[in-house]
Amino acid sequence: LVNDVVSHLIQGIRSRNGSFSSIERLGAGSYYEHVKISEPNEFDIMLVMPVARLQLDECDDTGAYYYLSFKRNPKEKHLLNFLDEDGKLSALKMLQALREIIKQEVKNIKNAEVTVKRKKAGSPAITLQIKNPPADISVDIILTLEVQQSWPPSTQDGLKIEQWLGRKVRGEFRNKPLYLVAKQNKREKVLRGNTWRLSFSHIEKAMMNNHGSSKTCCESDGPKCCRKSCLKLLKYLIERLKMKYPKELEKFCSYHIKTAFFHSCVMWPNDTDWHWGDLDHCFQKYLGYFLDCLQKSQLPHFFIPQYNLLSVEDKASSDFLSKQINHQLNNRFPIFQE
């Protein structure tokens, strides 16, 4: 159903010969990394738009958010319509334009009932709702620019996978294009909607789907590891806790869990560290690392080490989550039995 709707949209968007006629789709997020838990009712689809060259200027000290401008007149002339008065590429303008097109295009979809949900402030996604009784499906469409140029300096010391996946793989990853998503930087005093955030979804997906230090890990006849099972367990734990305490835990999302997971894969790089039979032991190790991060309010972004995903301002919610996890841990995870 989702594929049908998305293919239809992409065809419609491309046929307009406008600014977005070159978009491609990329499935990102948990469903496409095969670590989806619970219901398959949420999908992230990146609409990837190739851009020749961009100038990236950091807009804060995270190393994750950038202002984009053109060094010289771009081949893609239509992009000039989306510049703001300072000559920066406006994520807001691009999202609004794409949103309008999608709103018109969903009307042409005959075999499904699709609506575009109201815009959430600061969200990089255009969310579709597909009627599918008994439960609706939501699809987040994320506008992504794909730039064929080297990754910015803030990523230089990230992606420390040499011991785990090898130096060669790291080099191959870093040669892949740069992705930028239309994401508001919350730290900006005035939200002008012209910041973009680096995205590594394509690399994360590749690491998830090829996660062993030996090339045959988890292949049909290869040795099985429990890496993904550990990730799913922690995702499930946090998801259940978030349902119980939505207010206290709203700051946490699955990206925190995924980041801690990649760091754990680096700390315990061998397939023998994640033996299928040792699931409970491995899960506790990974959980221990995550608790450690919460306690220190320190979880460095896997690709941008200077960017801390757990800020000190959120110490109270980190402590709250810590307490809840420890309670589960000491009582043999009652939440898994509910």
C-alpha atoms as a printed R data frame, in Angstrom:
    type eleno elety resid chain resno      x       y       z
1   ATOM     1    CA   LEU     A     1  0.000   0.000   0.000
2   ATOM     2    CA   VAL     A     2  2.741   2.418   0.998
3   ATOM     3    CA   ASN     A     3  4.815   1.598  -2.079
4   ATOM     4    CA   ASP     A     4  1.809   2.195  -4.296
5   ATOM     5    CA   VAL     A     5  1.043   5.559  -2.796
6   ATOM     6    CA   VAL     A     6  4.671   6.699  -2.831
7   ATOM     7    CA   SER     A     7  5.285   5.565  -6.429
8   ATOM     8    CA   HIS     A     8  2.190   7.420  -7.493
9   ATOM     9    CA   LEU     A     9  3.346  10.575  -5.736
10  ATOM    10    CA   ILE     A    10  6.834  10.418  -7.184
11  ATOM    11    CA   GLN     A    11  5.455   9.997 -10.689
12  ATOM    12    CA   GLY     A    12  3.147  12.949 -10.152
13  ATOM    13    CA   ILE     A    13  5.895  15.156  -8.739
14  ATOM    14    CA   ARG     A    14  8.315  14.298 -11.545
15  ATOM    15    CA   SER     A    15  5.790  14.831 -14.303
16  ATOM    16    CA   ARG     A    16  5.453  18.477 -13.336
17  ATOM    17    CA   ASN     A    17  8.909  19.236 -14.751
18  ATOM    18    CA   GLY     A    18  9.442  21.713 -11.981
19  ATOM    19    CA   SER     A    19 11.946  22.030  -9.201
20  ATOM    20    CA   PHE     A    20 11.499  18.490  -7.964
21  ATOM    21    CA   SER     A    21 11.545  16.555 -11.233
22  ATOM    22    CA   SER     A    22 14.821  14.805 -10.378
23  ATOM    23    CA   ILE     A    23 13.815  13.239  -7.057
24  ATOM    24    CA   GLU     A    24 14.499   9.607  -6.225
25  ATOM    25    CA   ARG     A    25 13.155   7.662  -3.268
26  ATOM    26    CA   LEU     A    26 15.159   6.055  -0.497
27  ATOM    27    CA   GLY     A    27 13.543   3.976   2.224
28  ATOM    28    CA   ALA     A    28 15.121   4.979   5.508
29  ATOM    29    CA   GLY     A    29 14.510   4.239   9.142
30  ATOM    30    CA   SER     A    30 13.712   1.112  11.086
31  ATOM    31    CA   TYR     A    31 11.447  -0.646   8.615
32  ATOM    32    CA   TYR     A    32 14.098  -0.600   5.922
33  ATOM    33    CA   GLU     A    33 16.857  -1.553   8.349
34  ATOM    34    CA   HIS     A    34 14.794  -4.580   9.378
35  ATOM    35    CA   VAL     A    35 14.662  -3.485  13.001
36  ATOM    36    CA   LYS     A    36 11.034  -2.379  13.079
37  ATOM    37    CA   ILE     A    37  9.205  -3.452  16.207
38  ATOM    38    CA   SER     A    38  5.466  -3.547  16.931
39  ATOM    39    CA   GLU     A    39  3.219  -2.627  14.004
40  ATOM    40    CA   PRO     A    40  4.434  -1.675  10.513
41  ATOM    41    CA   ASN     A    41  2.373   1.494  10.682
42  ATOM    42    CA   GLU     A    42  5.058   4.150  10.339
43  ATOM    43    CA   PHE     A    43  7.378   4.587   7.403
44  ATOM    44    CA   ASP     A    44 10.069   7.113   6.584
45  ATOM    45    CA   ILE     A    45 10.626   7.810   2.934
46  ATOM    46    CA   MET     A    46 13.403  10.143   1.914
47  ATOM    47    CA   LEU     A    47 12.839  11.983  -1.336
48  ATOM    48    CA   VAL     A    48 16.370  12.531  -2.492
49  ATOM    49    CA   MET     A    49 17.177  15.424  -4.753
50  ATOM    50    CA   PRO     A    50 20.618  15.583  -6.391
51  ATOM    51    CA   VAL     A    51 22.347  18.972  -6.256
52  ATOM    52    CA   ALA     A    52 25.682  19.622  -7.934
53  ATOM    53    CA   ARG     A    53 27.692  21.696  -5.434
54  ATOM    54    CA   LEU     A    54 26.836  23.615  -2.336
55  ATOM    55    CA   GLN     A    55 28.690  25.785   0.068
56  ATOM    56    CA   LEU     A    56 28.166  24.606   3.649
57  ATOM    57    CA   ASP     A    57 28.505  27.073   6.523
58  ATOM    58    CA   GLU     A    58 28.157  25.743  10.059
59  ATOM    59    CA   CYS     A    59 25.443  27.576  11.928
60  ATOM    60    CA   ASP     A    60 26.402  26.477  15.443
61  ATOM    61    CA   ASP     A    61 28.965  24.426  17.326
62  ATOM    62    CA   THR     A    62 27.206  21.053  16.887
63  ATOM    63    CA   GLY     A    63 28.760  20.520  13.443
64  ATOM    64    CA   ALA     A    64 25.421  19.050  12.352
65  ATOM    65    CA   TYR     A    65 23.494  22.100  11.147
66  ATOM    66    CA   TYR     A    66 24.390  24.190   8.125
67  ATOM    67    CA   TYR     A    67 23.377  27.117   6.003
68  ATOM    68    CA   LEU     A    68 23.560  26.237   2.334
69  ATOM    69    CA   SER     A    69 24.368  28.544  -0.525
70  ATOM    70    CA   PHE     A    70 25.660  28.224  -4.069
71  ATOM    71    CA   LYS     A    71 29.282  28.880  -4.908
72  ATOM    72    CA   ARG     A    72 28.338  29.822  -8.453
73  ATOM    73    CA   ASN     A    73 25.119  29.763 -10.383
74  ATOM    74    CA   PRO     A    74 23.764  26.247 -10.078
75  ATOM    75    CA   LYS     A    75 22.952  24.033 -13.050
76  ATOM    76    CA   GLU     A    76 19.606  23.536 -11.356
77  ATOM    77    CA   LYS     A    77 18.272  27.027 -12.102
78  ATOM    78    CA   HIS     A    78 14.933  26.301 -10.418
79  ATOM    79    CA   LEU     A    79 16.698  26.145  -7.050
80  ATOM    80    CA   LEU     A    80 17.288  29.902  -7.227
81  ATOM    81    CA   ASN     A    81 13.569  30.337  -6.462
82  ATOM    82    CA   PHE     A    82 14.199  28.939  -3.004
83  ATOM    83    CA   LEU     A    83 16.914  31.345  -1.889
84  ATOM    84    CA   ASP     A    84 16.102  33.694   0.987
85  ATOM    85    CA   GLU     A    85 17.111  37.360   1.083
86  ATOM    86    CA   ASP     A    86 20.628  36.452   2.285
87  ATOM    87    CA   GLY     A    87 21.136  34.064  -0.629
88  ATOM    88    CA   LYS     A    88 20.761  30.990   1.581
89  ATOM    89    CA   LEU     A    89 18.799  27.980   0.419
90  ATOM    90    CA   SER     A    90 15.580  28.047   2.422
91  ATOM    91    CA   ALA     A    91 14.449  24.670   3.694
92  ATOM    92    CA   LEU     A    92 11.131  26.234   4.611
93  ATOM    93    CA   LYS     A    93 10.440  27.487   1.088
94  ATOM    94    CA   MET     A    94 11.370  24.149  -0.455
95  ATOM    95    CA   LEU     A    95  9.235  22.191   1.987
96  ATOM    96    CA   GLN     A    96  6.265  24.476   1.398
97  ATOM    97    CA   ALA     A    97  6.542  24.074  -2.356
98  ATOM    98    CA   LEU     A    98  6.854  20.293  -2.129
99  ATOM    99    CA   ARG     A    99  3.982  20.170   0.337
100 ATOM   100    CA   GLU     A   100  1.677  22.053  -2.037
101 ATOM   101    CA   ILE     A   101  2.518  19.676  -4.893
102 ATOM   102    CA   ILE     A   102  1.915  16.630  -2.691
103 ATOM   103    CA   LYS     A   103 -1.401  18.040  -1.478
104 ATOM   104    CA   GLN     A   104 -2.561  18.301  -5.080
105 ATOM   105    CA   GLU     A   105 -1.141  14.938  -6.093
106 ATOM   106    CA   VAL     A   106 -2.803  12.906  -3.333
107 ATOM   107    CA   LYS     A   107 -6.162  13.895  -4.834
108 ATOM   108    CA   ASN     A   108 -5.261  11.860  -7.929
109 ATOM   109    CA   ILE     A   109 -4.675   8.661  -5.987
110 ATOM   110    CA   LYS     A   110 -7.698   6.508  -6.681
111 ATOM   111    CA   ASN     A   111 -6.957   3.208  -4.946
112 ATOM   112    CA   ALA     A   112 -6.255   4.569  -1.460
113 ATOM   113    CA   GLU     A   113 -7.537   7.273   0.838
114 ATOM   114    CA   VAL     A   114 -4.585   9.555   1.520
115 ATOM   115    CA   THR     A   115 -4.495  12.847   3.379
116 ATOM   116    CA   VAL     A   116 -1.646  15.231   4.181
117 ATOM   117    CA   LYS     A   117 -1.468  15.868   7.911
118 ATOM   118    CA   ARG     A   118 -1.144  19.338   9.365
119 ATOM   119    CA   LYS     A   119  2.350  20.720   9.509
120 ATOM   120    CA   LYS     A   120  4.237  20.226  12.765
121 ATOM   121    CA   ALA     A   121  6.478  23.181  13.633
122 ATOM   122    CA   GLY     A   122 10.150  22.503  12.986
123 ATOM   123    CA   SER     A   123  9.547  19.017  11.616
124 ATOM   124    CA   PRO     A   124 11.450  18.108   8.446
125 ATOM   125    CA   ALA     A   125  8.691  15.749   7.363
126 ATOM   126    CA   ILE     A   126  5.568  16.021   5.286
127 ATOM   127    CA   THR     A   127  3.332  13.397   6.869
128 ATOM   128    CA   LEU     A   128  0.783  11.426   4.887
129 ATOM   129    CA   GLN     A   129 -1.982   9.460   6.486
130 ATOM   130    CA   ILE     A   130 -3.202   6.411   4.598
131 ATOM   131    CA   LYS     A   131 -6.566   4.979   5.605
132 ATOM   132    CA   ASN     A   132 -6.096   1.291   6.273
133 ATOM   133    CA   PRO     A   133 -8.644  -0.063   8.751
134 ATOM   134    CA   PRO     A   134 -8.357  -0.933  11.572
135 ATOM   135    CA   ALA     A   135 -5.326   1.376  11.963
136 ATOM   136    CA   ASP     A   136 -4.073   4.184   9.780
137 ATOM   137    CA   ILE     A   137 -0.562   4.175   8.360
138 ATOM   138    CA   SER     A   138  1.571   7.276   8.590
139 ATOM   139    CA   VAL     A   139  4.306   7.976   6.087
140 ATOM   140    CA   ASP     A   140  6.875  10.684   6.760
141 ATOM   141    CA   ILE     A   141  8.229  12.163   3.570
142 ATOM   142    CA   ILE     A   142 11.584  13.797   4.169
143 ATOM   143    CA   LEU     A   143 13.088  16.163   1.636
144 ATOM   144    CA   THR     A   144 16.772  15.342   1.288
145 ATOM   145    CA   LEU     A   145 19.484  16.989  -0.775
146 ATOM   146    CA   GLU     A   146 22.198  14.722  -2.133
147 ATOM   147    CA   VAL     A   147 25.488  16.478  -2.735
148 ATOM   148    CA   GLN     A   148 28.469  14.853  -4.428
149 ATOM   149    CA   GLN     A   149 31.182  16.443  -2.347
150 ATOM   150    CA   SER     A   150 33.384  15.540   0.560
151 ATOM   151    CA   TRP     A   151 31.953  15.396   4.054
152 ATOM   152    CA   PRO     A   152 32.519  18.496   6.212
153 ATOM   153    CA   PRO     A   153 35.330  18.679   8.805
154 ATOM   154    CA   SER     A   154 33.001  17.964  11.747
155 ATOM   155    CA   THR     A   155 32.719  14.359  10.521
156 ATOM   156    CA   GLN     A   156 36.476  13.796  10.317
157 ATOM   157    CA   ASP     A   157 36.798  11.878  13.583
158 ATOM   158    CA   GLY     A   158 33.432  10.161  13.462
159 ATOM   159    CA   LEU     A   159 32.414   6.766  12.086
160 ATOM   160    CA   LYS     A   160 35.095   4.948  14.076
161 ATOM   161    CA   ILE     A   161 34.401   1.557  12.521
162 ATOM   162    CA   GLU     A   162 37.954   0.457  11.634
163 ATOM   163    CA   GLN     A   163 38.056  -2.306  14.260
164 ATOM   164    CA   TRP     A   164 34.486  -3.371  13.578
165 ATOM   165    CA   LEU     A   165 33.836  -3.164   9.823
166 ATOM   166    CA   GLY     A   166 37.326  -2.282   8.647
167 ATOM   167    CA   ARG     A   167 39.256   0.684   7.304
168 ATOM   168    CA   LYS     A   168 38.321  -0.074   3.728
169 ATOM   169    CA   VAL     A   169 34.591   0.027   4.477
170 ATOM   170    CA   ARG     A   170 35.013   3.330   6.304
171 ATOM   171    CA   GLY     A   171 36.720   4.780   3.245
172 ATOM   172    CA   GLU     A   172 33.935   3.534   0.978
173 ATOM   173    CA   PHE     A   173 31.284   5.072   3.236
174 ATOM   174    CA   ARG     A   174 33.045   8.416   3.358
175 ATOM   175    CA   ASN     A   175 33.146   8.501  -0.428
176 ATOM   176    CA   LYS     A   176 29.388   8.292  -0.598
177 ATOM   177    CA   PRO     A   177 27.455  11.502  -1.203
178 ATOM   178    CA   LEU     A   178 26.491  13.889   1.551
179 ATOM   179    CA   TYR     A   179 22.839  14.014   2.590
180 ATOM   180    CA   LEU     A   180 21.171  17.088   4.067
181 ATOM   181    CA   VAL     A   181 17.624  17.191   5.394
182 ATOM   182    CA   ALA     A   182 15.402  20.222   5.835
183 ATOM   183    CA   LYS     A   183 15.571  20.385   9.625
184 ATOM   184    CA   GLN     A   184 15.092  23.404  11.868
185 ATOM   185    CA   ASN     A   185 17.886  24.061  14.295
186 ATOM   186    CA   LYS     A   186 16.070  24.557  17.602
187 ATOM   187    CA   ARG     A   187 18.970  26.547  19.057
188 ATOM   188    CA   GLU     A   188 18.495  29.399  16.640
189 ATOM   189    CA   LYS     A   189 17.072  32.507  18.273
190 ATOM   190    CA   VAL     A   190 14.943  33.315  15.243
191 ATOM   191    CA   LEU     A   191 13.525  30.313  13.427
192 ATOM   192    CA   ARG     A   192 13.854  31.422   9.843
193 ATOM   193    CA   GLY     A   193 13.672  27.944   8.428
194 ATOM   194    CA   ASN     A   194 16.917  28.126   6.491
195 ATOM   195    CA   THR     A   195 18.997  25.514   8.313
196 ATOM   196    CA   TRP     A   196 19.743  21.998   7.065
197 ATOM   197    CA   ARG     A   197 20.999  19.053   9.063
198 ATOM   198    CA   LEU     A   198 23.444  16.391   7.933
199 ATOM   199    CA   SER     A   199 21.839  12.982   7.567
200 ATOM   200    CA   PHE     A   200 23.584   9.631   7.417
201 ATOM   201    CA   SER     A   201 20.530   7.443   6.888
202 ATOM   202    CA   HIS     A   202 22.041   5.816   3.816
203 ATOM   203    CA   ILE     A   203 25.183   4.826   5.757
204 ATOM   204    CA   GLU     A   204 23.221   3.721   8.823
205 ATOM   205    CA   LYS     A   205 21.111   1.474   6.650
206 ATOM   206    CA   ALA     A   206 24.243  -0.025   5.070
207 ATOM   207    CA   MET     A   207 25.814  -0.678   8.499
208 ATOM   208    CA   MET     A   208 22.626  -2.255   9.833
209 ATOM   209    CA   ASN     A   209 22.248  -4.545   6.868
210 ATOM   210    CA   ASN     A   210 25.908  -5.551   6.851
211 ATOM   211    CA   HIS     A   211 26.746  -5.476  10.528
212 ATOM   212    CA   GLY     A   212 29.240  -8.299  11.055
213 ATOM   213    CA   SER     A   213 33.005  -8.025  11.360
214 ATOM   214    CA   SER     A   214 33.126 -11.252   9.346
215 ATOM   215    CA   LYS     A   215 31.536 -10.962   5.952
216 ATOM   216    CA   THR     A   216 29.130 -13.856   6.515
217 ATOM   217    CA   CYS     A   217 27.526 -12.776   9.802
218 ATOM   218    CA   CYS     A   218 23.773 -13.532   9.746
219 ATOM   219    CA   GLU     A   219 23.796 -14.672   6.122
220 ATOM   220    CA   SER     A   220 21.546 -17.657   5.438
221 ATOM   221    CA   ASP     A   221 24.257 -20.182   6.183
222 ATOM   222    CA   GLY     A   222 26.586 -17.922   8.177
223 ATOM   223    CA   PRO     A   223 26.867 -17.668  11.974
224 ATOM   224    CA   LYS     A   224 24.028 -15.712  13.611
225 ATOM   225    CA   CYS     A   225 24.698 -12.818  15.961
226 ATOM   226    CA   CYS     A   226 22.301 -11.043  18.315
227 ATOM   227    CA   ARG     A   227 23.182  -7.420  17.492
228 ATOM   228    CA   LYS     A   228 19.845  -6.526  15.925
229 ATOM   229    CA   SER     A   229 17.907  -8.433  18.577
230 ATOM   230    CA   CYS     A   230 19.593  -6.336  21.264
231 ATOM   231    CA   LEU     A   231 18.679  -3.170  19.403
232 ATOM   232    CA   LYS     A   232 15.061  -4.279  19.029
233 ATOM   233    CA   LEU     A   233 14.806  -5.130  22.726
234 ATOM   234    CA   LEU     A   234 16.048  -1.722  23.812
235 ATOM   235    CA   LYS     A   235 13.802   0.003  21.271
236 ATOM   236    CA   TYR     A   236 10.839  -1.935  22.586
237 ATOM   237    CA   LEU     A   237 11.730  -1.132  26.191
238 ATOM   238    CA   ILE     A   238 11.972   2.608  25.499
239 ATOM   239    CA   GLU     A   239  8.848   2.579  23.325
240 ATOM   240    CA   ARG     A   240  6.828   0.975  26.146
241 ATOM   241    CA   LEU     A   241  8.240   3.380  28.731
242 ATOM   242    CA   LYS     A   242  7.403   6.316  26.455
243 ATOM   243    CA   MET     A   243  3.812   5.099  26.243
244 ATOM   244    CA   LYS     A   244  3.676   5.036  30.045
245 ATOM   245    CA   TYR     A   245  5.424   8.374  30.598
246 ATOM   246    CA   PRO     A   246  4.924  10.399  27.404
247 ATOM   247    CA   LYS     A   247  5.558  13.764  29.054
248 ATOM   248    CA   GLU     A   248  8.715  12.843  30.967
249 ATOM   249    CA   LEU     A   249 10.295  10.941  28.081
250 ATOM   250    CA   GLU     A   250  9.297  13.034  25.075
251 ATOM   251    CA   LYS     A   251 12.928  14.054  24.541
252 ATOM   252    CA   PHE     A   252 13.937  10.484  23.682
253 ATOM   253    CA   CYS     A   253 13.623   8.911  20.279
254 ATOM   254    CA   SER     A   254 14.821   5.782  18.564
255 ATOM   255    CA   TYR     A   255 17.827   7.698  17.184
256 ATOM   256    CA   HIS     A   256 19.342   7.819  20.682
257 ATOM   257    CA   ILE     A   257 19.036   4.039  20.892
258 ATOM   258    CA   LYS     A   258 20.454   3.502  17.424
259 ATOM   259    CA   THR     A   259 23.431   5.776  18.155
260 ATOM   260    CA   ALA     A   260 24.204   3.910  21.386
261 ATOM   261    CA   PHE     A   261 23.910   0.713  19.367
262 ATOM   262    CA   PHE     A   262 26.552   1.770  16.831
263 ATOM   263    CA   HIS     A   263 28.891   2.815  19.642
264 ATOM   264    CA   SER     A   264 28.367  -0.602  21.252
265 ATOM   265    CA   CYS     A   265 29.209  -2.348  17.974
266 ATOM   266    CA   VAL     A   266 32.488  -0.429  17.977
267 ATOM   267    CA   MET     A   267 33.237  -1.205  21.623
268 ATOM   268    CA   TRP     A   268 32.586  -4.900  21.064
269 ATOM   269    CA   PRO     A   269 33.654  -5.254  17.432
270 ATOM   270    CA   ASN     A   270 33.835  -9.037  17.007
271 ATOM   271    CA   ASP     A   271 31.012 -11.319  16.000
272 ATOM   272    CA   THR     A   272 31.956 -13.546  18.938
273 ATOM   273    CA   ASP     A   273 31.105 -10.604  21.243
274 ATOM   274    CA   TRP     A   274 27.505 -10.924  20.059
275 ATOM   275    CA   HIS     A   275 26.984 -14.646  20.101
276 ATOM   276    CA   TRP     A   276 23.397 -15.594  19.325
277 ATOM   277    CA   GLY     A   277 23.244 -17.770  22.458
278 ATOM   278    CA   ASP     A   278 24.391 -14.887  24.695
279 ATOM   279    CA   LEU     A   279 21.479 -12.577  23.970
280 ATOM   280    CA   ASP     A   280 20.708 -11.776  27.612
281 ATOM   281    CA   HIS     A   281 24.342 -11.045  28.455
282 ATOM   282    CA   CYS     A   282 24.848  -8.926  25.303
283 ATOM   283    CA   PHE     A   283 21.649  -6.994  25.905
284 ATOM   284    CA   GLN     A   284 22.743  -6.164  29.449
285 ATOM   285    CA   LYS     A   285 26.134  -4.949  28.166
286 ATOM   286    CA   TYR     A   286 24.522  -2.675  25.612
287 ATOM   287    CA   LEU     A   287 21.941  -1.498  28.155
288 ATOM   288    CA   GLY     A   288 24.759  -0.803  30.619
289 ATOM   289    CA   TYR     A   289 26.478   1.412  28.065
290 ATOM   290    CA   PHE     A   290 23.219   3.280  27.389
291 ATOM   291    CA   LEU     A   291 22.661   3.823  31.136
292 ATOM   292    CA   ASP     A   292 26.197   5.133  31.384
293 ATOM   293    CA   CYS     A   293 25.434   7.670  28.631
294 ATOM   294    CA   LEU     A   294 22.274   8.782  30.449
295 ATOM   295    CA   GLN     A   295 24.124   9.187  33.705
296 ATOM   296    CA   LYS     A   296 26.831  11.351  32.116
297 ATOM   297    CA   SER     A   297 24.372  13.155  29.796
298 ATOM   298    CA   GLN     A   298 26.842  12.299  27.084
299 ATOM   299    CA   LEU     A   299 25.979  10.471  23.864
300 ATOM   300    CA   PRO     A   300 28.160  11.657  20.979
301 ATOM   301    CA   HIS     A   301 26.625  11.549  17.508
302 ATOM   302    CA   PHE     A   302 28.163   8.563  15.738
303 ATOM   303    CA   PHE     A   303 29.282  10.558  12.691
304 ATOM   304    CA   ILE     A   304 29.805  13.996  14.322
305 ATOM   305    CA   PRO     A   305 31.585  13.323  17.631
306 ATOM   306    CA   GLN     A   306 31.447  16.926  18.864
307 ATOM   307    CA   TYR     A   307 27.631  16.832  18.697
308 ATOM   308    CA   ASN     A   308 26.185  15.522  21.970
309 ATOM   309    CA   LEU     A   309 22.694  14.074  21.570
310 ATOM   310    CA   LEU     A   310 21.985  14.247  25.325
311 ATOM   311    CA   SER     A   311 22.289  17.817  26.447
312 ATOM   312    CA   VAL     A   312 22.877  18.752  30.060
313 ATOM   313    CA   GLU     A   313 19.644  20.800  30.004
314 ATOM   314    CA   ASP     A   314 17.766  17.521  29.638
315 ATOM   315    CA   LYS     A   315 19.492  15.966  32.649
316 ATOM   316    CA   ALA     A   316 16.164  15.568  34.468
317 ATOM   317    CA   SER     A   317 14.633  13.423  31.736
318 ATOM   318    CA   SER     A   318 17.845  11.402  31.408
319 ATOM   319    CA   ASP     A   319 17.722  10.703  35.144
320 ATOM   320    CA   PHE     A   320 14.068   9.779  34.942
321 ATOM   321    CA   LEU     A   321 14.701   7.314  32.110
322 ATOM   322    CA   SER     A   322 17.691   5.916  33.993
323 ATOM   323    CA   LYS     A   323 15.548   5.273  37.026
324 ATOM   324    CA   GLN     A   324 12.840   3.543  34.977
325 ATOM   325    CA   ILE     A   325 15.352   1.331  33.157
326 ATOM   326    CA   ASN     A   326 17.061   0.357  36.397
327 ATOM   327    CA   HIS     A   327 13.710  -0.556  37.889
328 ATOM   328    CA   GLN     A   328 13.012  -2.807  34.888
329 ATOM   329    CA   LEU     A   329 16.495  -4.296  35.042
330 ATOM   330    CA   ASN     A   330 16.265  -5.136  38.739
331 ATOM   331    CA   ASN     A   331 12.822  -6.691  38.402
332 ATOM   332    CA   ARG     A   332 13.484  -8.850  35.358
333 ATOM   333    CA   PHE     A   333 11.731  -6.485  32.918
334 ATOM   334    CA   PRO     A   334  8.070  -6.699  33.936
335 ATOM   335    CA   ILE     A   335  7.242  -4.382  31.014
336 ATOM   336    CA   PHE     A   336  8.166  -7.170  28.563
337 ATOM   337    CA   GLN     A   337  5.508  -9.383  30.156
338 ATOM   338    CA   GLU     A   338  2.682  -6.857  29.971
